[in-house]
Coordinates of N, CA and C in Angstrom, one line a residue:
Chain A
X1 N -107.3 -28.6 -70.8 CA -108.0 -27.9 -72.4 C -109.1 -28.6 -71.8
X2 N -110.1 -26.8 -70.8 CA -111.3 -27.2 -70.6 C -112.4 -27.4 -71.8
X3 N -111.8 -27.2 -73.3 CA -113.3 -27.6 -74.3 C -114.2 -25.8 -74.2
X4 N -115.9 -26.7 -74.5 CA -116.0 -25.3 -74.3 C -116.6 -25.4 -72.7
X5 N -116.9 -24.5 -72.3 CA -117.5 -24.1 -71.1 C -119.2 -23.1 -71.5
X6 N -120.3 -23.6 -70.4 CA -121.3 -22.4 -70.7 C -121.7 -22.0 -69.0
X7 N -121.6 -21.1 -68.6 CA -122.8 -20.3 -66.9 C -123.8 -19.5 -67.9
X8 N -124.5 -20.5 -66.9 CA -125.1 -21.0 -65.6 C -125.4 -22.5 -66.2
X9 N -125.8 -23.0 -65.5 CA -125.8 -24.7 -66.4 C -128.0 -24.2 -65.7
X10 N -128.6 -24.0 -64.5 CA -129.4 -23.6 -64.4 C -130.0 -22.3 -64.5
X11 N -131.2 -22.0 -65.5 CA -131.5 -20.7 -65.0 C -133.6 -20.7 -65.5
X12 N -134.1 -19.6 -63.9 CA -135.6 -18.8 -64.3 C -135.4 -17.9 -64.8
X13 N -136.1 -17.6 -65.0 CA -136.3 -16.4 -65.6 C -138.2 -16.2 -65.7
X14 N -138.2 -15.5 -65.1 CA -139.7 -14.4 -65.9 C -139.5 -13.9 -66.9
X15 N -140.9 -13.8 -67.6 CA -141.6 -13.5 -68.9 C -140.8 -11.3 -68.6
X16 N -139.8 -11.2 -69.9 CA -140.1 -10.0 -69.6 C -138.6 -10.0 -69.1
X17 N -137.5 -10.4 -68.4 CA -136.4 -10.8 -67.7 C -135.2 -10.9 -68.5
X18 N -134.2 -10.2 -68.9 CA -132.9 -10.0 -69.7 C -132.0 -11.1 -69.4
X19 N -131.5 -11.6 -69.8 CA -129.8 -12.7 -69.4 C -129.0 -13.0 -70.4
X20 N -127.7 -12.8 -70.3 CA -126.8 -13.1 -70.2 C -126.2 -15.0 -70.1
X21 N -126.2 -15.9 -70.9 CA -126.1 -17.2 -71.4 C -124.5 -16.7 -71.5
X22 N -123.6 -16.9 -70.3 CA -122.4 -17.3 -71.7 C -121.7 -18.7 -71.8
X23 N -120.8 -18.2 -73.2 CA -119.6 -19.2 -73.2 C -118.4 -19.2 -73.3
X24 N -117.8 -20.3 -73.6 CA -116.0 -19.9 -73.8 C -115.6 -21.4 -74.4
X25 N -114.7 -20.8 -75.3 CA -113.7 -21.5 -75.8 C -111.9 -22.0 -75.3
X26 N -111.4 -22.4 -75.2 CA -110.6 -22.3 -74.9 C -109.4 -23.0 -76.2
X27 N -110.1 -23.7 -77.0 CA -109.0 -24.4 -79.1 C -109.1 -23.5 -79.7
X28 N -108.6 -22.4 -79.3 CA -108.9 -21.7 -80.3 C -109.8 -22.0 -81.4
X29 N -111.1 -22.1 -81.3 CA -110.9 -22.1 -82.8 C -111.9 -21.3 -83.4
X30 N -112.6 -21.3 -84.4 CA -113.0 -19.5 -85.0 C -114.2 -20.2 -85.0
X31 N -114.7 -20.7 -84.9 CA -116.7 -21.0 -85.5 C -117.1 -21.3 -84.1
X32 N -117.9 -21.0 -83.9 CA -118.8 -20.5 -82.9 C -120.2 -20.7 -83.1
X33 N -121.6 -21.1 -81.9 CA -122.1 -21.1 -82.9 C -123.4 -21.4 -81.4
X34 N -124.8 -21.0 -81.1 CA -125.4 -20.9 -80.6 C -127.0 -22.8 -81.3
X35 N -127.5 -23.2 -80.3 CA -128.2 -24.5 -80.6 C -129.1 -23.8 -79.4
X36 N -130.6 -24.1 -79.9 CA -131.3 -25.2 -78.6 C -131.9 -26.4 -79.3
X37 N -132.3 -26.4 -78.0 CA -133.0 -28.6 -77.5 C -134.0 -28.7 -77.7
X38 N -135.8 -28.5 -78.4 CA -136.7 -28.9 -77.6 C -136.8 -30.2 -78.6
X39 N -137.4 -31.0 -77.5 CA -138.8 -32.1 -77.3 C -138.7 -32.1 -79.0
X40 N -138.7 -32.9 -79.9 CA -139.8 -33.2 -81.0 C -138.8 -31.9 -81.8
X41 N -137.7 -31.7 -81.7 CA -137.3 -30.3 -82.9 C -136.1 -30.8 -83.5
X42 N -134.9 -31.4 -82.4 CA -133.7 -31.2 -82.6 C -132.9 -29.8 -82.8
X43 N -131.9 -29.7 -82.3 CA -130.8 -28.7 -82.5 C -131.1 -28.1 -83.3
X44 N -132.0 -26.5 -83.2 CA -131.5 -25.2 -84.0 C -130.5 -24.8 -83.3
X45 N -130.6 -24.1 -85.0 CA -129.4 -22.5 -84.7 C -129.7 -21.6 -84.6
X46 N -129.4 -20.7 -83.3 CA -129.9 -20.0 -83.6 C -129.6 -19.1 -84.4
X47 N -128.0 -18.8 -83.3 CA -126.7 -17.6 -84.2 C -125.0 -18.3 -84.6
X48 N -124.3 -17.6 -85.4 CA -122.9 -18.1 -85.5 C -122.2 -17.6 -85.6
X49 N -119.9 -18.0 -85.6 CA -119.6 -16.7 -86.2 C -118.4 -17.1 -86.8
X50 N -118.2 -16.9 -87.5 CA -116.6 -17.8 -88.0 C -115.2 -16.4 -87.4
X51 N -116.2 -15.7 -86.4 CA -114.7 -15.4 -86.4 C -114.6 -14.3 -85.4
X52 N -113.6 -13.9 -84.6 CA -113.3 -12.5 -84.0 C -114.4 -11.2 -85.3
X53 N -115.8 -10.4 -84.0 CA -116.1 -9.7 -85.1 C -117.3 -9.7 -86.3
X54 N -117.2 -11.1 -86.0 CA -118.6 -12.1 -87.0 C -119.4 -12.6 -87.1
X55 N -120.1 -12.2 -86.6 CA -122.0 -12.5 -86.8 C -122.1 -13.3 -87.3
X56 N -123.4 -13.8 -87.5 CA -124.6 -13.8 -88.6 C -125.6 -15.0 -88.3
X57 N -126.8 -14.9 -88.8 CA -128.0 -15.5 -87.6 C -128.5 -16.5 -88.5
X58 N -129.2 -17.4 -87.5 CA -129.5 -19.0 -87.6 C -130.8 -19.4 -88.2
X59 N -130.9 -19.9 -87.4 CA -132.6 -20.2 -88.1 C -133.8 -19.9 -87.9
X60 N -133.3 -19.7 -85.5 CA -134.4 -19.5 -85.0 C -133.8 -18.2 -84.3
X61 N -133.0 -16.7 -84.2 CA -132.9 -16.0 -84.1 C -133.1 -15.1 -82.9
X62 N -134.6 -14.8 -84.1 CA -135.0 -14.0 -83.0 C -136.2 -14.4 -81.2
X63 N -135.2 -12.7 -81.1 CA -135.5 -13.2 -79.8 C -133.9 -12.7 -79.1
X64 N -133.4 -13.1 -79.3 CA -130.9 -13.2 -79.9 C -130.2 -12.4 -80.0
X65 N -130.3 -11.5 -79.0 CA -128.7 -11.2 -79.5 C -127.4 -11.6 -79.2
X66 N -126.7 -11.9 -80.1 CA -124.9 -12.6 -79.9 C -123.7 -11.3 -80.4
X67 N -122.4 -10.9 -79.4 CA -121.1 -11.0 -79.8 C -120.4 -11.4 -79.9
X68 N -119.0 -11.1 -80.5 CA -118.0 -11.9 -80.3 C -117.1 -11.1 -80.6
X69 N -116.5 -10.8 -79.1 CA -115.5 -9.6 -78.9 C -113.5 -10.3 -79.5
X70 N -114.0 -11.3 -78.6 CA -112.8 -11.9 -78.6 C -112.8 -13.9 -79.1
X71 N -112.2 -14.4 -80.3 CA -112.1 -15.6 -80.5 C -112.8 -17.0 -79.2
X72 N -112.5 -15.8 -78.3 CA -112.5 -17.0 -77.2 C -114.8 -17.2 -76.3
X73 N -114.7 -16.1 -76.4 CA -115.9 -15.4 -75.5 C -117.7 -15.4 -76.6
X74 N -118.1 -16.3 -76.8 CA -119.3 -15.8 -77.5 C -120.9 -16.0 -76.4
X75 N -120.4 -14.7 -76.1 CA -122.4 -14.9 -75.2 C -123.1 -14.8 -75.9
X76 N -124.8 -14.8 -75.5 CA -126.1 -15.6 -75.9 C -127.0 -14.5 -75.0
X77 N -127.3 -13.3 -76.0 CA -128.3 -12.3 -74.9 C -130.3 -12.6 -75.0
X78 N -130.3 -12.9 -74.2 CA -132.3 -13.0 -74.2 C -132.7 -11.9 -74.0
X79 N -133.4 -11.1 -74.6 CA -133.3 -9.2 -74.1 C -134.4 -9.0 -73.5
X80 N -135.8 -9.6 -73.9 CA -136.7 -9.3 -72.2 C -138.2 -10.5 -73.6
X81 N -137.3 -11.8 -72.1 CA -137.4 -13.9 -71.9 C -139.4 -13.8 -72.7
X82 N -139.6 -14.2 -72.9 CA -141.2 -15.6 -73.3 C -140.7 -17.1 -73.4
X83 N -141.9 -17.4 -72.7 CA -142.1 -18.7 -72.2 C -141.7 -19.6 -72.9
X84 N -141.8 -18.9 -74.8 CA -141.6 -19.9 -75.7 C -139.4 -20.1 -75.9
X85 N -139.5 -19.1 -75.2 CA -137.6 -19.6 -75.5 C -137.1 -20.4 -73.4
X86 N -137.9 -21.7 -72.8 CA -137.9 -22.8 -72.3 C -137.7 -23.5 -73.4
X87 N -136.0 -24.2 -72.8 CA -135.6 -24.8 -73.7 C -134.1 -24.6 -73.5
X88 N -133.3 -25.5 -74.0 CA -131.5 -26.4 -73.1 C -131.1 -25.3 -74.3
X89 N -130.1 -25.4 -74.2 CA -129.4 -24.1 -75.0 C -127.8 -24.4 -75.0
X90 N -127.0 -25.3 -76.5 CA -125.2 -24.9 -76.6 C -125.2 -25.0 -76.9
X91 N -124.3 -24.5 -76.9 CA -122.7 -23.9 -77.7 C -122.2 -24.6 -78.5
X92 N -122.3 -23.9 -79.1 CA -120.6 -25.0 -79.9 C -119.1 -24.7 -80.7
X93 N -118.0 -25.6 -80.7 CA -116.9 -23.9 -81.2 C -116.4 -25.9 -82.0
X94 N -115.7 -24.9 -83.7 CA -115.0 -26.2 -84.2 C -113.5 -26.0 -84.4
X95 N -113.3 -26.0 -85.5 CA -111.9 -25.4 -86.5 C -112.0 -25.0 -86.4
X96 N -111.0 -24.2 -87.3 CA -110.8 -23.5 -88.1 C -112.1 -24.1 -90.0
X97 N -112.3 -23.0 -90.6 CA -113.1 -23.5 -91.5 C -111.6 -24.4 -92.8
X98 N -112.6 -25.3 -93.4 CA -112.0 -25.7 -94.9 C -112.5 -27.1 -95.5
X99 N -112.0 -27.3 -96.2 CA -112.4 -28.1 -97.1 C -112.7 -29.3 -96.4
X100 N -113.2 -30.3 -97.0 CA -112.6 -31.7 -96.5 C -113.6 -32.3 -95.5
X101 N -114.3 -33.2 -95.5 CA -115.6 -34.2 -94.2 C -115.9 -32.8 -93.1
X102 N -115.0 -32.8 -92.8 CA -115.7 -31.0 -91.7 C -115.0 -31.4 -90.4
X103 N -115.5 -30.9 -90.1 CA -114.7 -31.1 -88.6 C -115.0 -30.6 -87.1
X104 N -115.1 -30.7 -86.8 CA -116.1 -32.5 -85.4 C -116.4 -30.8 -85.1
X105 N -117.6 -30.4 -84.7 CA -118.5 -28.9 -83.6 C -118.7 -30.0 -82.2
X106 N -117.5 -28.7 -81.3 CA -117.8 -29.3 -80.1 C -119.0 -28.6 -79.2
X107 N -119.5 -29.6 -78.6 CA -120.2 -28.7 -78.3 C -120.5 -28.4 -75.8
X108 N -120.4 -28.2 -76.0 CA -121.0 -28.1 -74.4 C -121.7 -28.0 -73.4
X109 N -121.3 -28.1 -72.3 CA -122.8 -28.6 -72.0 C -124.4 -28.5 -71.3
X110 N -124.2 -27.5 -71.7 CA -125.7 -26.9 -72.0 C -125.9 -26.5 -71.0
X111 N -126.6 -25.1 -71.0 CA -127.5 -24.6 -70.1 C -129.6 -24.7 -70.2
X112 N -130.3 -25.1 -69.0 CA -131.1 -25.5 -68.8 C -132.0 -23.9 -68.9
X113 N -132.9 -23.1 -69.4 CA -132.8 -23.0 -69.7 C -135.7 -22.8 -68.8
X114 N -135.5 -22.5 -67.9 CA -137.0 -22.0 -68.3 C -137.6 -20.9 -67.8
X115 N -138.6 -19.8 -68.9 CA -139.2 -18.4 -68.6 C -140.4 -19.2 -68.0
X116 N -140.8 -18.2 -67.2 CA -141.7 -17.9 -66.7 C -143.0 -17.6 -66.5
Chain B
X1 N -141.0 -30.4 -95.8 CA -140.5 -31.8 -94.8 C -138.9 -31.8 -93.9
X2 N -138.9 -31.4 -93.5 CA -137.7 -32.1 -93.0 C -136.6 -31.2 -93.7
X3 N -135.3 -31.2 -93.3 CA -134.1 -31.0 -94.2 C -133.1 -32.4 -93.8
X4 N -134.1 -32.8 -92.7 CA -133.4 -34.2 -92.0 C -134.4 -34.7 -91.1
X5 N -135.0 -35.9 -91.2 CA -136.0 -37.2 -91.2 C -134.5 -37.9 -90.3
X6 N -135.8 -38.4 -89.1 CA -134.8 -39.5 -88.7 C -136.7 -40.6 -88.1
X7 N -136.8 -41.7 -87.7 CA -137.2 -42.5 -86.8 C -136.7 -41.7 -85.2
X8 N -137.9 -41.1 -84.7 CA -138.0 -40.5 -83.7 C -137.4 -42.7 -82.5
X9 N -137.5 -43.2 -82.8 CA -138.0 -44.4 -82.5 C -139.0 -44.6 -80.7
X10 N -138.7 -45.2 -79.9 CA -137.4 -45.3 -79.4 C -137.5 -47.4 -79.5
X11 N -136.1 -47.3 -79.4 CA -135.5 -48.4 -80.2 C -135.0 -49.2 -79.2
X12 N -135.9 -50.2 -78.5 CA -135.5 -51.6 -77.8 C -134.6 -52.6 -78.3
X13 N -133.8 -53.1 -77.3 CA -133.1 -54.4 -78.3 C -131.7 -54.3 -77.5
X14 N -132.4 -56.7 -77.3 CA -131.5 -57.1 -76.6 C -129.7 -57.0 -76.8
X15 N -129.4 -56.4 -75.7 CA -127.9 -56.9 -75.5 C -127.0 -57.3 -76.1
X16 N -126.1 -57.8 -77.0 CA -126.0 -58.7 -78.0 C -126.4 -58.2 -79.7
X17 N -127.4 -57.5 -79.7 CA -128.2 -57.6 -80.9 C -127.0 -57.5 -82.0
X18 N -127.6 -56.5 -83.5 CA -127.6 -55.6 -84.4 C -128.6 -54.7 -84.4
X19 N -128.6 -53.9 -84.7 CA -129.3 -52.6 -84.4 C -128.8 -51.5 -85.9
X20 N -130.1 -50.9 -86.6 CA -130.2 -49.6 -86.9 C -130.2 -49.0 -87.4
X21 N -130.2 -48.0 -88.3 CA -130.5 -46.9 -88.0 C -131.1 -46.0 -89.3
X22 N -131.5 -45.6 -90.4 CA -131.6 -44.8 -90.6 C -131.7 -43.3 -91.2
X23 N -131.4 -42.3 -92.2 CA -132.2 -41.3 -92.2 C -132.0 -40.4 -93.5
X24 N -132.6 -39.2 -93.4 CA -132.6 -38.7 -95.0 C -132.7 -37.7 -95.5
X25 N -131.6 -37.2 -96.5 CA -131.9 -35.6 -96.1 C -132.5 -35.0 -97.3
X26 N -133.3 -33.2 -97.3 CA -133.5 -33.4 -98.8 C -132.5 -33.0 -99.5
X27 N -132.4 -32.1 -98.3 CA -130.4 -30.8 -99.8 C -129.5 -31.5 -99.9
X28 N -129.9 -32.0 -101.6 CA -129.4 -32.8 -102.2 C -127.2 -32.3 -102.6
X29 N -127.7 -31.0 -102.3 CA -126.8 -30.2 -102.5 C -125.7 -30.6 -101.5
X30 N -126.3 -31.6 -99.7 CA -125.2 -31.9 -98.9 C -123.8 -32.5 -99.2
X31 N -123.1 -31.7 -98.2 CA -121.4 -32.7 -98.9 C -121.0 -33.5 -97.9
X32 N -121.8 -32.5 -96.6 CA -120.8 -33.7 -95.6 C -122.3 -34.0 -94.2
X33 N -121.5 -35.8 -93.8 CA -122.4 -36.4 -93.2 C -122.4 -37.4 -91.5
X34 N -122.7 -36.7 -90.8 CA -122.4 -36.9 -89.3 C -123.3 -38.3 -89.1
X35 N -122.5 -38.8 -87.4 CA -123.8 -39.2 -86.8 C -123.5 -39.0 -85.2
X36 N -123.7 -37.9 -84.5 CA -123.1 -37.5 -83.2 C -124.7 -38.5 -82.3
X37 N -123.7 -38.9 -81.2 CA -124.4 -40.0 -80.0 C -125.0 -38.0 -79.0
X38 N -126.3 -38.7 -78.4 CA -126.3 -38.1 -77.3 C -127.0 -38.3 -76.3
X39 N -126.6 -39.0 -74.8 CA -127.0 -39.4 -73.5 C -127.5 -38.9 -73.1
X40 N -129.0 -38.8 -72.3 CA -129.6 -38.4 -71.4 C -129.2 -36.6 -70.7
X41 N -129.3 -36.3 -70.7 CA -129.1 -34.1 -70.6 C -127.6 -34.2 -71.1
X42 N -127.0 -34.1 -71.5 CA -125.5 -34.9 -71.7 C -125.6 -33.8 -73.5
X43 N -124.5 -33.1 -74.0 CA -124.3 -32.8 -74.8 C -124.5 -33.5 -75.9
X44 N -124.1 -33.0 -77.5 CA -123.7 -33.9 -78.6 C -123.2 -34.7 -78.8
X45 N -122.1 -35.8 -78.9 CA -120.7 -36.0 -78.8 C -120.5 -36.8 -81.2
X46 N -119.6 -36.0 -81.5 CA -119.5 -37.2 -82.5 C -119.0 -37.7 -82.1
X47 N -119.7 -38.8 -83.1 CA -119.9 -40.8 -82.7 C -118.8 -40.7 -84.7
X48 N -119.1 -40.9 -85.4 CA -118.2 -40.7 -87.2 C -118.8 -40.0 -87.9
X49 N -118.2 -39.9 -88.5 CA -118.0 -38.9 -90.2 C -118.5 -40.7 -91.3
X50 N -120.2 -39.9 -92.1 CA -119.9 -41.0 -92.4 C -119.2 -40.9 -94.5
X51 N -118.4 -41.6 -94.9 CA -117.8 -41.3 -96.5 C -118.6 -41.9 -97.5
X52 N -118.1 -41.4 -98.5 CA -119.6 -41.8 -99.5 C -119.2 -43.4 -99.4
X53 N -118.1 -44.4 -99.3 CA -117.7 -45.9 -99.7 C -118.1 -46.6 -98.1
X54 N -118.5 -45.6 -97.1 CA -118.7 -46.4 -96.1 C -117.9 -46.6 -95.5
X55 N -117.7 -46.6 -93.8 CA -117.0 -46.9 -93.7 C -117.3 -47.4 -92.1
X56 N -116.1 -48.0 -90.9 CA -116.8 -48.6 -89.6 C -116.0 -48.0 -88.9
X57 N -116.2 -48.4 -87.7 CA -115.7 -48.0 -86.8 C -115.3 -48.6 -85.5
X58 N -114.9 -50.0 -84.9 CA -115.1 -50.7 -84.5 C -116.7 -51.5 -84.7
X59 N -117.7 -51.4 -84.0 CA -118.8 -52.6 -83.9 C -119.9 -51.1 -85.2
X60 N -119.7 -50.2 -85.4 CA -120.5 -49.3 -85.8 C -120.1 -49.2 -87.2
X61 N -121.1 -49.5 -87.8 CA -120.8 -49.2 -89.7 C -121.8 -47.5 -90.4
X62 N -121.6 -46.7 -90.8 CA -122.0 -46.0 -91.2 C -122.1 -46.2 -93.0
X63 N -122.9 -45.8 -93.7 CA -122.9 -45.6 -95.0 C -124.2 -44.2 -95.7
X64 N -124.0 -44.0 -96.6 CA -124.7 -43.4 -97.7 C -124.8 -43.1 -98.9
X65 N -126.0 -43.0 -98.9 CA -127.0 -43.7 -100.5 C -127.1 -42.3 -101.1
X66 N -125.6 -41.9 -101.7 CA -126.5 -39.7 -102.4 C -127.6 -39.9 -103.2
X67 N -127.6 -40.4 -103.8 CA -128.8 -40.5 -105.1 C -130.0 -41.3 -104.1
X68 N -130.3 -41.0 -102.9 CA -131.2 -41.9 -102.8 C -131.1 -40.7 -101.1
X69 N -129.6 -40.3 -100.9 CA -130.3 -39.1 -100.2 C -130.3 -39.9 -98.5
X70 N -129.3 -41.1 -98.7 CA -130.0 -41.6 -96.9 C -129.2 -42.1 -96.7
X71 N -128.5 -41.7 -94.5 CA -127.3 -41.9 -94.5 C -128.1 -43.7 -93.2
X72 N -127.7 -44.5 -93.0 CA -127.8 -45.6 -92.1 C -126.4 -45.3 -91.1
X73 N -126.6 -46.0 -90.0 CA -125.7 -46.0 -88.9 C -126.4 -47.7 -88.4
X74 N -124.7 -48.9 -88.5 CA -125.5 -50.3 -88.3 C -124.4 -49.9 -86.6
X75 N -125.2 -51.1 -86.1 CA -124.2 -50.9 -84.7 C -124.4 -52.4 -84.0
X76 N -123.1 -53.4 -84.7 CA -123.5 -54.3 -83.8 C -122.3 -55.1 -82.6
X77 N -123.7 -56.5 -81.9 CA -123.1 -57.4 -80.9 C -123.6 -55.6 -80.1
X78 N -124.2 -55.2 -79.7 CA -125.4 -54.0 -78.8 C -125.0 -54.4 -76.8
X79 N -124.3 -53.1 -76.1 CA -124.0 -53.1 -75.0 C -124.4 -52.3 -74.9
X80 N -125.1 -52.8 -73.8 CA -125.3 -50.7 -72.1 C -125.3 -50.3 -72.5
X81 N -123.7 -50.1 -73.1 CA -123.2 -48.5 -72.8 C -123.4 -48.1 -74.0
X82 N -123.9 -48.2 -75.4 CA -125.4 -47.6 -76.8 C -125.9 -47.4 -76.2
X83 N -127.1 -47.1 -75.4 CA -128.2 -46.5 -74.6 C -127.7 -45.7 -74.8
X84 N -128.6 -44.3 -76.0 CA -128.1 -43.3 -76.3 C -129.1 -42.6 -77.3
X85 N -128.6 -41.2 -77.2 CA -129.6 -40.9 -78.8 C -128.6 -39.8 -79.9
X86 N -129.2 -41.5 -81.0 CA -128.3 -40.1 -82.0 C -129.1 -39.8 -82.9
X87 N -127.9 -39.7 -83.0 CA -128.4 -37.6 -83.9 C -127.6 -38.0 -85.7
X88 N -128.9 -38.1 -87.0 CA -127.5 -37.2 -88.1 C -128.1 -36.2 -88.0
X89 N -126.5 -35.9 -88.8 CA -126.6 -34.1 -88.9 C -125.8 -34.0 -91.1
X90 N -126.0 -33.7 -91.1 CA -125.7 -33.0 -92.0 C -125.4 -31.5 -92.5
X91 N -123.9 -31.4 -92.8 CA -123.1 -30.4 -93.7 C -123.6 -30.2 -94.7
X92 N -125.1 -28.8 -95.4 CA -124.8 -28.2 -97.0 C -123.4 -28.0 -97.7
X93 N -122.1 -27.4 -97.3 CA -121.2 -26.9 -98.5 C -119.7 -26.4 -97.8
X94 N -119.3 -27.6 -98.2 CA -117.7 -27.1 -97.7 C -117.7 -25.7 -97.9
X95 N -116.5 -25.4 -96.5 CA -116.6 -24.1 -96.4 C -117.4 -23.2 -95.2
X96 N -118.0 -24.6 -94.9 CA -119.8 -23.7 -94.5 C -119.8 -24.7 -93.0
X97 N -119.6 -24.3 -91.8 CA -119.4 -24.8 -91.2 C -121.5 -25.5 -90.2
X98 N -121.3 -24.7 -90.8 CA -123.1 -24.1 -89.9 C -123.7 -26.4 -90.6
X99 N -124.6 -27.1 -89.3 CA -124.8 -27.4 -89.2 C -126.6 -28.1 -89.4
X100 N -126.8 -29.1 -89.4 CA -128.5 -29.7 -89.3 C -128.8 -30.5 -88.9
X101 N -129.1 -30.7 -88.1 CA -129.6 -31.9 -87.5 C -131.0 -32.5 -86.9
X102 N -131.1 -33.7 -87.3 CA -132.3 -34.2 -87.5 C -132.5 -34.5 -85.6
X103 N -134.5 -34.9 -84.9 CA -133.9 -35.2 -84.0 C -134.0 -36.9 -83.1
X104 N -133.4 -37.0 -83.6 CA -132.8 -38.0 -83.0 C -133.5 -39.4 -82.9
X105 N -132.8 -40.7 -83.0 CA -133.4 -41.7 -82.7 C -132.9 -42.7 -81.4
X106 N -134.0 -42.8 -80.8 CA -133.2 -42.9 -79.0 C -133.7 -44.7 -78.9
X107 N -132.3 -45.4 -78.4 CA -131.1 -46.7 -78.8 C -131.8 -47.0 -76.7
X108 N -132.5 -47.4 -76.6 CA -132.5 -48.2 -74.8 C -131.6 -49.9 -75.0
X109 N -131.0 -50.4 -74.5 CA -129.7 -51.8 -75.1 C -131.1 -52.4 -73.6
X110 N -131.5 -53.3 -73.8 CA -131.8 -54.1 -72.6 C -130.7 -55.3 -72.0
X111 N -130.7 -54.7 -70.6 CA -130.2 -56.5 -70.4 C -130.8 -58.2 -71.0

């Protein structure tokens, strides 16, 4: 299994450009999420999905769109890039929701985005 | 107040020493607790879950104090390979996979 994969690894955009960050997992996980990580801020949840066709907003959703047409894929779209969106973006997935101590979230390797 | 607070460090500790990290959380309804490890420029990976009775995994011991809303991680006989950032992570509800992350504590083990 490849686990969680993300493309691209690095990206430079100009203000106002749009782009899509790709995320895919091959573990048949129902739950997928996008985080951004900034110095001194920790990981913050952007959007998440509990299954195909279902998405919801996290803590910092403004400026981002997501869709979940399949279990495997969860792309993140930047509609009109701004310098404030310069960050490292991580996609994560976990196994079906349930009771107990919680299921491990598996993270992709990240996308480093710079917006000029 | 941040939902999950950690001392950012850095902690510079000689090899073989014991080091402890603390974390506090603000939501008293939180149900699940974890420590994740993040190496420089890499993704976070689960180190261990934290159970109410405390739990141990080799050189690592995690403790939870629900009354004080406090989580700790103890690393004994520290190795050079333990150098990383340690993230305290809290999940609010059973059946809800949303996690809240602390900003992390950076640890460097010195030879």
